mmCIF file of C-alpha atoms in Angstrom:
data_model
loop_
_atom_site.group_PDB
_atom_site.id
_atom_site.type_symbol
_atom_site.label_atom_id
_atom_site.label_comp_id
_atom_site.label_asym_id
_atom_site.label_seq_id
_atom_site.Cartn_x
_atom_site.Cartn_y
_atom_site.Cartn_z
ATOM 1 C CA MET A 1 -103.223 -7.020 -64.615
ATOM 2 C CA ILE A 2 -103.570 -10.684 -65.469
ATOM 3 C CA VAL A 3 -101.001 -13.446 -65.741
ATOM 4 C CA ILE A 4 -101.532 -16.626 -67.760
ATOM 5 C CA SER A 5 -98.976 -19.411 -67.633
ATOM 6 C CA THR A 6 -99.188 -22.204 -70.195
ATOM 7 C CA THR A 7 -97.353 -25.499 -70.577
ATOM 8 C CA ALA A 8 -97.502 -27.786 -73.625
ATOM 9 C CA VAL A 9 -100.548 -26.105 -75.189
ATOM 10 C CA PRO A 10 -101.172 -26.019 -78.953
ATOM 11 C CA ASP A 11 -99.415 -23.211 -80.845
ATOM 12 C CA HIS A 12 -102.660 -21.481 -81.785
ATOM 13 C CA VAL A 13 -103.465 -20.929 -78.091
ATOM 14 C CA GLY A 14 -100.256 -18.955 -77.585
ATOM 15 C CA GLY A 15 -100.948 -17.059 -80.796
ATOM 16 C CA ALA A 16 -104.395 -16.049 -79.590
ATOM 17 C CA LEU A 17 -103.011 -14.918 -76.223
ATOM 18 C CA SER A 18 -100.211 -12.911 -77.837
ATOM 19 C CA ARG A 19 -102.798 -10.743 -79.622
ATOM 20 C CA TRP A 20 -103.883 -9.331 -76.261
ATOM 21 C CA LEU A 21 -100.969 -9.946 -73.890
ATOM 22 C CA ILE A 22 -97.178 -9.795 -74.008
ATOM 23 C CA GLU A 23 -95.050 -12.920 -73.635
ATOM 24 C CA PRO A 24 -91.950 -11.974 -71.594
ATOM 25 C CA CYS A 25 -90.771 -15.605 -71.538
ATOM 26 C CA PRO A 26 -92.108 -18.726 -73.285
ATOM 27 C CA GLY A 27 -95.529 -19.723 -72.008
ATOM 28 C CA LEU A 28 -95.967 -16.708 -69.697
ATOM 29 C CA PHE A 29 -98.451 -14.052 -70.799
ATOM 30 C CA VAL A 30 -98.979 -10.765 -68.942
ATOM 31 C CA GLY A 31 -101.226 -7.807 -69.614
ATOM 32 C CA THR A 32 -103.994 -5.486 -68.560
ATOM 33 C CA VAL A 33 -107.365 -6.228 -70.132
ATOM 34 C CA SER A 34 -111.001 -5.806 -69.161
ATOM 35 C CA ALA A 35 -112.825 -8.513 -67.233
ATOM 36 C CA ARG A 36 -114.817 -9.394 -70.332
ATOM 37 C CA VAL A 37 -111.699 -9.868 -72.471
ATOM 38 C CA ARG A 38 -110.046 -11.836 -69.646
ATOM 39 C CA ASP A 39 -113.022 -14.188 -69.402
ATOM 40 C CA GLU A 40 -113.189 -14.664 -73.184
ATOM 41 C CA LEU A 41 -109.458 -15.379 -73.359
ATOM 42 C CA TRP A 42 -109.734 -17.880 -70.523
ATOM 43 C CA SER A 43 -112.703 -19.602 -72.177
ATOM 44 C CA ALA A 44 -110.659 -20.010 -75.357
ATOM 45 C CA VAL A 45 -107.581 -21.235 -73.482
ATOM 46 C CA SER A 46 -109.414 -23.711 -71.252
ATOM 47 C CA ALA A 47 -111.377 -25.125 -74.201
ATOM 48 C CA ASN A 48 -108.220 -25.693 -76.280
ATOM 49 C CA VAL A 49 -105.605 -26.644 -73.699
ATOM 50 C CA GLY A 50 -105.364 -30.200 -75.071
ATOM 51 C CA ASP A 51 -102.802 -32.306 -73.199
ATOM 52 C CA GLY A 52 -101.174 -29.213 -71.697
ATOM 53 C CA MET A 53 -102.120 -27.030 -68.789
ATOM 54 C CA ALA A 54 -102.827 -23.376 -68.084
ATOM 55 C CA VAL A 55 -103.099 -21.173 -65.013
ATOM 56 C CA LEU A 56 -104.744 -17.754 -64.828
ATOM 57 C CA VAL A 57 -104.141 -15.331 -61.959
ATOM 58 C CA HIS A 58 -106.216 -12.153 -61.903
ATOM 59 C CA PRO A 59 -107.208 -9.456 -59.420
ATOM 60 C CA ALA A 60 -110.352 -10.056 -57.380
ATOM 61 C CA ASP A 61 -112.101 -8.645 -54.337
ATOM 62 C CA THR A 62 -110.847 -11.337 -51.940
ATOM 63 C CA GLU A 63 -108.631 -11.406 -48.873
ATOM 64 C CA GLN A 64 -105.679 -12.392 -51.056
ATOM 65 C CA GLY A 65 -106.501 -9.801 -53.705
ATOM 66 C CA PHE A 66 -106.481 -12.331 -56.563
ATOM 67 C CA LEU A 67 -108.094 -15.514 -57.888
ATOM 68 C CA ILE A 68 -106.471 -18.526 -59.515
ATOM 69 C CA ARG A 69 -108.086 -20.538 -62.305
ATOM 70 C CA THR A 70 -106.596 -23.694 -63.776
ATOM 71 C CA ALA A 71 -107.244 -25.893 -66.817
ATOM 72 C CA GLY A 72 -105.772 -29.151 -68.075
ATOM 73 C CA GLN A 73 -103.809 -31.924 -66.414
ATOM 74 C CA ARG A 74 -101.853 -30.642 -63.444
ATOM 75 C CA ARG A 75 -100.370 -31.865 -60.212
ATOM 76 C CA ARG A 76 -101.332 -28.786 -58.233
ATOM 77 C CA HIS A 77 -104.983 -28.188 -57.427
ATOM 78 C CA VAL A 78 -106.510 -25.012 -56.054
ATOM 79 C CA VAL A 79 -108.656 -25.578 -52.982
ATOM 80 C CA ASP A 80 -110.705 -23.071 -51.038
ATOM 81 C CA PHE A 81 -110.002 -22.942 -47.317
ATOM 82 C CA ASP A 82 -112.209 -20.412 -45.517
ATOM 83 C CA GLY A 83 -112.038 -17.986 -48.435
ATOM 84 C CA LEU A 84 -108.316 -18.447 -49.101
ATOM 85 C CA GLN A 85 -107.122 -20.205 -52.215
ATOM 86 C CA LEU A 86 -104.451 -22.735 -51.304
ATOM 87 C CA ILE A 87 -102.527 -25.207 -53.450
ATOM 88 C CA ARG A 88 -102.852 -28.945 -52.845
ATOM 89 C CA PHE A 89 -100.416 -31.320 -54.491
ATOM 90 C CA ALA A 90 -101.929 -34.456 -55.996
ATOM 91 C CA ALA A 91 -100.132 -37.758 -55.808
ATOM 92 C CA ASP A 92 -97.827 -38.333 -58.753
ATOM 93 C CA SER A 93 -99.852 -40.567 -61.052
ATOM 94 C CA LEU A 94 -96.842 -41.341 -63.260
ATOM 95 C CA SER A 95 -94.787 -42.995 -60.538
ATOM 96 C CA SER A 96 -94.678 -46.742 -60.661
ATOM 97 C CA GLY A 97 -94.256 -49.276 -57.938
ATOM 98 C CA SER A 98 -96.465 -51.316 -55.716
ATOM 99 C CA SER A 99 -95.707 -49.408 -52.542
ATOM 100 C CA SER A 100 -97.439 -46.081 -52.399
ATOM 101 C CA VAL A 101 -97.827 -44.003 -49.307
ATOM 102 C CA GLU A 102 -100.772 -41.662 -48.978
ATOM 103 C CA THR A 103 -100.490 -38.849 -46.521
ATOM 104 C CA SER A 104 -102.987 -36.256 -45.524
ATOM 105 C CA SER A 105 -102.875 -33.331 -43.235
ATOM 106 C CA ALA A 106 -105.553 -31.177 -41.734
ATOM 107 C CA ILE A 107 -105.393 -27.739 -40.290
ATOM 108 C CA VAL A 108 -106.885 -27.792 -36.828
ATOM 109 C CA LYS A 109 -108.216 -24.647 -35.243
#
């Protein structure tokens, strides 16, 4: 099973996804397709995402049991930490003001 979530993508992208997957709520596509179809769909989505964004979650032979792929402008970024995919939040680039605070954290073993 794969899950593709889209936000603010062109209408033709959703139309292409709805040929292969169901859309239980706007912008969320779910279905069971082969790896080849999944990769072709993702290539089409990521090439045509425009100003929007898209996230693909699909099964994989990893510790978590899935992989996450992203395309477009997004605040959340997937980072690999010892084989685990974790989400890192980027600083909000739309906020204005001269005082910005950057924080970072590290996981110490």
